[in-house]
Coordinates of C-alpha atoms in Angstrom, one line a residue:
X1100 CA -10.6 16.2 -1.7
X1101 CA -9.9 15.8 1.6
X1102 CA -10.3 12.4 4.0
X1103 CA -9.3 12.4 7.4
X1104 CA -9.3 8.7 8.6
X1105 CA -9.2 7.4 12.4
X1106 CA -7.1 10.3 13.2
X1107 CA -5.9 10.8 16.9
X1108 CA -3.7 13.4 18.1
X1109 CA -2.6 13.0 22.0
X1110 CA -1.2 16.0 23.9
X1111 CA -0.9 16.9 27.4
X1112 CA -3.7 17.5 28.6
X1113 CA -6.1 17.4 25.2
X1114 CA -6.7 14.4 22.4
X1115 CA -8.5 14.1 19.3
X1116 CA -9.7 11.1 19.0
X1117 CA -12.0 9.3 16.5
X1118 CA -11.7 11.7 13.8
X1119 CA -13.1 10.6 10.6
X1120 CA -14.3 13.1 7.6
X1121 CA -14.2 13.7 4.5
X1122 CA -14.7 17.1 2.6
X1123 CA -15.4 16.4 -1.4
X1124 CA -13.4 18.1 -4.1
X1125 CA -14.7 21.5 -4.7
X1126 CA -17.2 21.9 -1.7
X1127 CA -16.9 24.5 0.8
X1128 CA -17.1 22.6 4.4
X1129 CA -17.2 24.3 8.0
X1130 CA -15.6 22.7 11.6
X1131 CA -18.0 24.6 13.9
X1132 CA -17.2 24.4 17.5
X1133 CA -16.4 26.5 20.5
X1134 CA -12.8 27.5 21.5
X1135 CA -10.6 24.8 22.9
X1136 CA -12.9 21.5 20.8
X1137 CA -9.7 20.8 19.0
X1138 CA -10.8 22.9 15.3
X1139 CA -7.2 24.5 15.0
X1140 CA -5.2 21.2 15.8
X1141 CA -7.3 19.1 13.5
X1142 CA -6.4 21.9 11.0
X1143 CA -2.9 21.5 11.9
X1144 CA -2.6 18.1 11.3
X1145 CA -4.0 18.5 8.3
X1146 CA -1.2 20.5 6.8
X1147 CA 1.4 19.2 8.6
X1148 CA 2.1 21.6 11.1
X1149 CA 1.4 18.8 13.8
X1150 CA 3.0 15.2 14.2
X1151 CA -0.1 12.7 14.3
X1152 CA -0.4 9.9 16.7
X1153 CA -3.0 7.6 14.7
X1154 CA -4.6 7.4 11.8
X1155 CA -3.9 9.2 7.9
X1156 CA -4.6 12.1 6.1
X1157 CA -5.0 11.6 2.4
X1158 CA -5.4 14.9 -0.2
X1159 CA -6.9 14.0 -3.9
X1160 CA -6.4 9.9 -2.7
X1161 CA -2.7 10.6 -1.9
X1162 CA -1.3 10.1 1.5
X1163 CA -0.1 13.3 3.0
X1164 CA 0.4 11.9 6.8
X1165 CA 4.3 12.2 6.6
X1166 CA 5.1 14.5 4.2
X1167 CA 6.1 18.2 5.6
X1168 CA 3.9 21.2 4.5
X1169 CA 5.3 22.2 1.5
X1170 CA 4.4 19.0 -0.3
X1171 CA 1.1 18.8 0.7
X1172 CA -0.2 21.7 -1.7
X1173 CA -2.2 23.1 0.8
X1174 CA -3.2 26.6 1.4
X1175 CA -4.0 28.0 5.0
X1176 CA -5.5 31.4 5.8
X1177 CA -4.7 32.2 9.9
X1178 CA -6.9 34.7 11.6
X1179 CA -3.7 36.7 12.5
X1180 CA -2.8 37.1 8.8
X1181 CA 0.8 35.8 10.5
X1182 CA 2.3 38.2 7.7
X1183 CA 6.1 38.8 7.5
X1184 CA 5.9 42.5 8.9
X1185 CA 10.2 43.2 7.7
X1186 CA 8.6 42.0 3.7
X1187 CA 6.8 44.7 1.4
X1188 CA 3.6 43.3 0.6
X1189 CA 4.6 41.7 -2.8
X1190 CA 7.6 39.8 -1.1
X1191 CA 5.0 38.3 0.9
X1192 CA 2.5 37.3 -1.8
X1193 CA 5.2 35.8 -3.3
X1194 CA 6.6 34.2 -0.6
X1195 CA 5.7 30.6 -0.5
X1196 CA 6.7 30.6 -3.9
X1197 CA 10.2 29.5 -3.8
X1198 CA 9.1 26.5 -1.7
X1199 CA 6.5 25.0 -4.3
X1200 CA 6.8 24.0 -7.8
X1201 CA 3.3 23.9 -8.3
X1202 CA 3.3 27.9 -7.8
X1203 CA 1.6 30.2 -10.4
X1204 CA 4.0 31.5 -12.8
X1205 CA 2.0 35.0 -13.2
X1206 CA 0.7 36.4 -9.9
X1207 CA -0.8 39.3 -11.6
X1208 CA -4.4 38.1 -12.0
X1209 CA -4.4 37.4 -8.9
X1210 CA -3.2 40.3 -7.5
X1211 CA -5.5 42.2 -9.9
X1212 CA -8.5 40.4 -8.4
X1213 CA -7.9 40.9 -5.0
X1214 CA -7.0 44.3 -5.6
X1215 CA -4.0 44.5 -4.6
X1216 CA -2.2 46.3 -7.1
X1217 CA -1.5 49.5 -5.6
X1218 CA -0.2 47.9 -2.3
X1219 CA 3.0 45.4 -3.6
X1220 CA 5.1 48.0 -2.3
X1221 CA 4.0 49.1 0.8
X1222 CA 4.8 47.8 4.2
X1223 CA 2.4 45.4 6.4
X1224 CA 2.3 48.0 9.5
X1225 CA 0.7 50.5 7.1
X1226 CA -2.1 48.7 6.0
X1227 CA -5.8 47.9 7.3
X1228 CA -6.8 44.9 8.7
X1229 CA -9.5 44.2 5.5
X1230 CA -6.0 44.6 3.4
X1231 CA -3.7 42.3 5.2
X1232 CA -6.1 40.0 5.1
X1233 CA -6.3 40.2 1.0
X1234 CA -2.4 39.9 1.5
X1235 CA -2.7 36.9 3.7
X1236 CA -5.6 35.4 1.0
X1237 CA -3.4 36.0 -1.8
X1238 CA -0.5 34.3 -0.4
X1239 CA -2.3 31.4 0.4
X1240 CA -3.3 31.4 -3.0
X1241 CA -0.2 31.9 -4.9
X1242 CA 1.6 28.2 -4.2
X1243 CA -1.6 26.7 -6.4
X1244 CA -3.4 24.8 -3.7
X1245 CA -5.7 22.1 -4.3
X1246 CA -7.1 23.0 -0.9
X1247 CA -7.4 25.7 1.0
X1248 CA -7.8 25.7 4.7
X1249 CA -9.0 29.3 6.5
X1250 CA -8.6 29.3 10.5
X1251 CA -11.4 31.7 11.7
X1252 CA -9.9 34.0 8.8
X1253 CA -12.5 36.5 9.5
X1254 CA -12.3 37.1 13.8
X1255 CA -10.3 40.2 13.9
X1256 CA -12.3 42.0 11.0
X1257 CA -14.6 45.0 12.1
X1258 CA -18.1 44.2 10.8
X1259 CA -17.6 46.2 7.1
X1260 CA -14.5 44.4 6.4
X1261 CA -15.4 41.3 7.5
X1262 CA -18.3 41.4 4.7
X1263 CA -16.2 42.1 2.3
X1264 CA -14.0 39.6 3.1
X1265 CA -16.5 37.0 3.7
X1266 CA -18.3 38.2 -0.1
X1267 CA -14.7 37.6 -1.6
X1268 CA -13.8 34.2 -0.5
X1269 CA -17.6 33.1 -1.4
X1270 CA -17.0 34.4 -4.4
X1271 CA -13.7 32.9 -5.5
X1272 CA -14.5 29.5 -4.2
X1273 CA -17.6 29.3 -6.6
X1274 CA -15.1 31.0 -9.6
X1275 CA -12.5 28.8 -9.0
X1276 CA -14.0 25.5 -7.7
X1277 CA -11.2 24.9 -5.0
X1278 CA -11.8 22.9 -2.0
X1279 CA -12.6 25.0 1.1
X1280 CA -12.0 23.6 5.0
X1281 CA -12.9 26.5 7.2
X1282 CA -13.0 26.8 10.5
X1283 CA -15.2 28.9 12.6
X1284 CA -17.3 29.3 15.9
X1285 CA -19.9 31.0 14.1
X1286 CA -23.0 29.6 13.0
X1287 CA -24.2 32.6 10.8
X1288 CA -20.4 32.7 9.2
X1289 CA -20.9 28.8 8.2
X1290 CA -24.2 28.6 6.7
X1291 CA -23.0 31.8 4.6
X1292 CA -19.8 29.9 3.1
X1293 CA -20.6 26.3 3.4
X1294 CA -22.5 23.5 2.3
X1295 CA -21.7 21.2 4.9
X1296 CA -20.2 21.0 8.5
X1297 CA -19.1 18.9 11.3
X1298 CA -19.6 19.9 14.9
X1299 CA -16.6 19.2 17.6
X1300 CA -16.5 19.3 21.4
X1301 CA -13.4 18.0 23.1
X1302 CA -11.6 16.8 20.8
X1303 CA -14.3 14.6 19.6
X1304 CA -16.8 14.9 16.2
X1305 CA -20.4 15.1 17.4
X1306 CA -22.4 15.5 14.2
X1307 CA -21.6 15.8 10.6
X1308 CA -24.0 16.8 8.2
X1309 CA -25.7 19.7 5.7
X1310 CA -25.5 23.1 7.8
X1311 CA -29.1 23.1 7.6
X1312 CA -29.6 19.8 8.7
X1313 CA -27.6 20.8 11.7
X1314 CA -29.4 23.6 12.8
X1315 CA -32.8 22.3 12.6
X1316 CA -32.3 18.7 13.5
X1317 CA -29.3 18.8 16.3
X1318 CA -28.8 15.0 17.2
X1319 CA -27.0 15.7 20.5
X1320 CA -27.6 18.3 23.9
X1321 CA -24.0 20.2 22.9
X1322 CA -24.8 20.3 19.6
X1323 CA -28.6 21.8 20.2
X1324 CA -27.0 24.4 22.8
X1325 CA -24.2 25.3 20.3
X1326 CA -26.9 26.3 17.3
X1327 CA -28.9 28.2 19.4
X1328 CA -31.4 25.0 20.5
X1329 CA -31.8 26.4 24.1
X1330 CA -34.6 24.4 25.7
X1331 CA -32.8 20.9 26.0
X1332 CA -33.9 18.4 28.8
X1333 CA -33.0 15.1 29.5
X1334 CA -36.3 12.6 28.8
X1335 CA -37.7 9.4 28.4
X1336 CA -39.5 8.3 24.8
X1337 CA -42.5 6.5 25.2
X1338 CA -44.2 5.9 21.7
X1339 CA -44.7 9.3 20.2
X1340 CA -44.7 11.2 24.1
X1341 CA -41.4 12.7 25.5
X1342 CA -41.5 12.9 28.9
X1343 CA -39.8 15.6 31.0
X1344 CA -40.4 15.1 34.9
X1345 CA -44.0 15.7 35.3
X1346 CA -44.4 16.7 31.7
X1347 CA -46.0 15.0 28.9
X1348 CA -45.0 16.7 25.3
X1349 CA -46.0 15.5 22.0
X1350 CA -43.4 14.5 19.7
X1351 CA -42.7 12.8 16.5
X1352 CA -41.3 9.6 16.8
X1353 CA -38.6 8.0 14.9
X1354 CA -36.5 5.2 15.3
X1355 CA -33.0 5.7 17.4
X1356 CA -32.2 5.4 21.2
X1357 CA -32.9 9.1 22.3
X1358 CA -32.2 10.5 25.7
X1359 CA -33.0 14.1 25.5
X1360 CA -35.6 16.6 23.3
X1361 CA -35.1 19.8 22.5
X1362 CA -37.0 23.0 21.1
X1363 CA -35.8 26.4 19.2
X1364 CA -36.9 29.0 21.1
X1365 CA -38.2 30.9 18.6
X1366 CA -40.7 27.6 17.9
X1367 CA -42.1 28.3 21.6
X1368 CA -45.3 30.3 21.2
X1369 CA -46.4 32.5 24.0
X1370 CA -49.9 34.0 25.3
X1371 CA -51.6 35.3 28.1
X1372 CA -54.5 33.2 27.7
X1373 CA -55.1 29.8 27.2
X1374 CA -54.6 28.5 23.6
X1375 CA -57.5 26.5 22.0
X1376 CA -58.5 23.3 23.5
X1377 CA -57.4 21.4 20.8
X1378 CA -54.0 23.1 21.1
X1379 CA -50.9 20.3 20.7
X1380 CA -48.5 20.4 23.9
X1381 CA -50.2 23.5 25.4
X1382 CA -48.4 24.1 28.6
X1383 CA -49.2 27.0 31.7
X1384 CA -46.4 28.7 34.1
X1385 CA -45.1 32.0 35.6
X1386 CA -43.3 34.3 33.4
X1387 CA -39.8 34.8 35.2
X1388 CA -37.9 37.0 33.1
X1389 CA -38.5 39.2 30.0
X1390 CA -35.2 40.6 28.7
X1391 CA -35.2 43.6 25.7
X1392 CA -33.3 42.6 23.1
X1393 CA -34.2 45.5 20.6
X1394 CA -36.8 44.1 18.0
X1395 CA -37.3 41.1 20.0
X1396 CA -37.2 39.9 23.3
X1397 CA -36.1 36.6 25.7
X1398 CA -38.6 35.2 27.8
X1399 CA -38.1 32.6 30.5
X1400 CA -41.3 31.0 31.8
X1401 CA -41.0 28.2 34.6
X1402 CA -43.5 25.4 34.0
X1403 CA -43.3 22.5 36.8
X1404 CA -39.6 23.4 38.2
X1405 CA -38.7 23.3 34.2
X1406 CA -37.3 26.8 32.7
X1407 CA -38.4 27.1 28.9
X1408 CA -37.1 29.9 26.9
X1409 CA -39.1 31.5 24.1
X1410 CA -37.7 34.5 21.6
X1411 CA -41.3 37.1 20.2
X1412 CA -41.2 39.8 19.2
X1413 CA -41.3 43.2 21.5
X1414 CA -44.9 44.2 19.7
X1415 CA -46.4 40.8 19.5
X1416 CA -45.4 40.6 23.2
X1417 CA -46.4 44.1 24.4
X1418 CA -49.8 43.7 22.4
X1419 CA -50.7 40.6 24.3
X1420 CA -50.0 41.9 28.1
X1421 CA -47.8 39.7 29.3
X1422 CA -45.5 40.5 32.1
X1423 CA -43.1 39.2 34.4
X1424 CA -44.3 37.3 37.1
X1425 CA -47.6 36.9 36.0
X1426 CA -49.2 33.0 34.5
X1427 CA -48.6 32.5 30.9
X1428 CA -49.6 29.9 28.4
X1429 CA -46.9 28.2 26.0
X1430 CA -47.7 25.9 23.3
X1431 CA -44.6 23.8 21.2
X1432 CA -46.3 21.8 18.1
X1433 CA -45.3 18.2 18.2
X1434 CA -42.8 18.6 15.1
X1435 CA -40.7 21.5 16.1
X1436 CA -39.3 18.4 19.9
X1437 CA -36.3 17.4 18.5
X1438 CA -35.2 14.1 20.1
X1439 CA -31.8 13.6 19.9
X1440 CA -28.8 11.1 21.5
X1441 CA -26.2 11.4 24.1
X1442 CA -23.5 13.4 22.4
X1443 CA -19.4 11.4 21.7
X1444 CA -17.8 13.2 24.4
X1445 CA -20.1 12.7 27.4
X1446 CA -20.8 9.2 26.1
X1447 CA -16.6 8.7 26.5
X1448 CA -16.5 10.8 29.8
X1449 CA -19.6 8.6 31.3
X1450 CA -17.5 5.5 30.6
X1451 CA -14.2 7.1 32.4
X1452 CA -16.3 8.5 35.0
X1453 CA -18.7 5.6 35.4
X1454 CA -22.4 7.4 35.0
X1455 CA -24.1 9.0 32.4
X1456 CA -23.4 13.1 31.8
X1457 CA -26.4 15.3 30.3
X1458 CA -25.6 18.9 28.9
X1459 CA -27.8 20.9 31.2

């Protein structure tokens, strides 16, 4: 298990701050974010790599803050492999070995299972990128770790070996039941390996939760925008009504101050002709922009100086005639508005700055 409590890093120019989590013992848990939301350093910190300024780090209910890297009995996996490139690859599986008594006495298992065997004497310049990874993994993997931390492990993989790469660490963290803190910008890569994530923008946690629960129910403007949420507009709740400038929409209330709504695109439905009359949140406006994007296709209608995006398909599109330029109909059931709150970092920059900030 992992618990990260009230941690704050300050550097020149960047901070975390405010960072509470906890990742359970034997679940697989995702930091999604885009580059420079602090992901890496909070890794960093967490194996020691990087001097805290507040707050403690605690592995299995032990405190780890101030104890160097090698007595932490953590595992890291870098994107870069960082592989010793003077080593043959069984020196560098073995490596870490001679720093940690809780090692494996008998690497051959593992070598056996990430097929290794008929690399341990080869050099790191003459292998794939798919096979120094397996290198990197089994490193990682022969000091015994209770957890094991991957940074963006699969970046620099073309697509075929980043499958199989991807396949194999799914695969050994439900075999082996070790703790997995992985961190990624990719949405698709998280909701394949974990169960749960937490969301950062500048340095700062926004939302913590089931990956699912994430993507479907985004509780703040950066958060909606970073899983794909693309209609976001700042809005006043009255009752069970958003409203968006001129626009009344529909919604389903719940409790919470909310400042904004947002909609998937793919939830925005899209005709030539009026919907029926009965039709929830049925909206009229000129189709702007229609772009290809193979099987399907982005359209941008503007509806009362608003731009709403909507994702068809090409045939379901093509079949019912609309075309740039022309007046459309669009039509958002009540569920699929997502209300949501004013996200931890632009809450803490409005107070610096002295006015509120919404994501637009």
């Amino acid at each position: 298990m992992i618990r990260v409590e009230d941690l704050a890093i300050v550097l020149p120019g960047f901070a975390l701050e405010d960072i509470d989590l906890q990742v359970n013992p034997g679940e697989a848990f995702a930091l999604l974010g885009p580059t420079g939301a602090g992901k890496t350093l909070l890794l960093e910190a967490i194996i020691g790599v990087v001097p805290v300024t507040r707050g403690r780090i605690l592995i299995d209910g032990r405190d780890m803050t101030g104890l160097p890297p090698e007595r932490r009995r953590i595992g890291i996996l870098y994107q870069d492999h960082a592989l010793f490139p003077h080593l043959s690859v069984a020196e560098n599986i073995a490596y870490g070995q001679r720093y940690c008594t809780s090692a494996l006495p008998n690497l051959e298992p593992l070598i056996e299972r990430l097929g290794l065997q008929r690399l341990l004497s080869r050099r790191i310049h003459s292998l794939s990128g798919g096979e120094k990874q397996r290198v990197a993994l089994a490193r990682s993997l022969a000091v015994a770790p209770s957890v094991l931390l991957l940074d963006e492990p699969l970046t620099a993989l073309d697509p075929n070996f980043r499958e199989d790469i991807r396949g194999l660490l799914k695969t050994l963290h439900q075999d082996t039941g070790i703790t997995l803190l992985m961190v990624t910008h990719d949405f698709a890569e998280a909701h394949f390996m974990a169960q749960r994530t937490a969301v950062m923008n500048r340095g700062r946690i926004e939302q913590v939760g089931p990956v699912d629960a994430i993507f479907e129910r985004p509780e703040t403007p950066f958060v909606a925008d970073f899983v794909g949420m693309k209609n976001f507009f700042p809005a006043v709740i009255a009752g069970n009504d958003a409203v968006i400038g001129n626009i009344r929409l529909r919604c389903k209330a719940r409790g919470g101050d909310f400042h904004a709504v947002a909609v998937r695109p793919e939830n925005v439905r899209i005709r030539k002709d009026p919907f029926d009359a009965g039709t929830a949140n049925q909206l009229a406006g000129k189709l702007r922009r229609m772009l290809n994007r193979g099987f399907y296709a982005d359209v941008w209608v503007d509806v009362d100086g608003l731009s709403f995006r909507a994702i068809d398909s090409r045939r379901r599109l093509s079949r019912s005639g609309v075309a740039e330029g022309e007046t459309v109909y669009l039509a958002i059931a009540p569920e699929d508005i997502h209300l949501m709150r004013e996200g931890k970092a632009d809450a803490e920059s409005a107070r610096t700055s002295g006015k509120a900030r919404i994501r637009e």
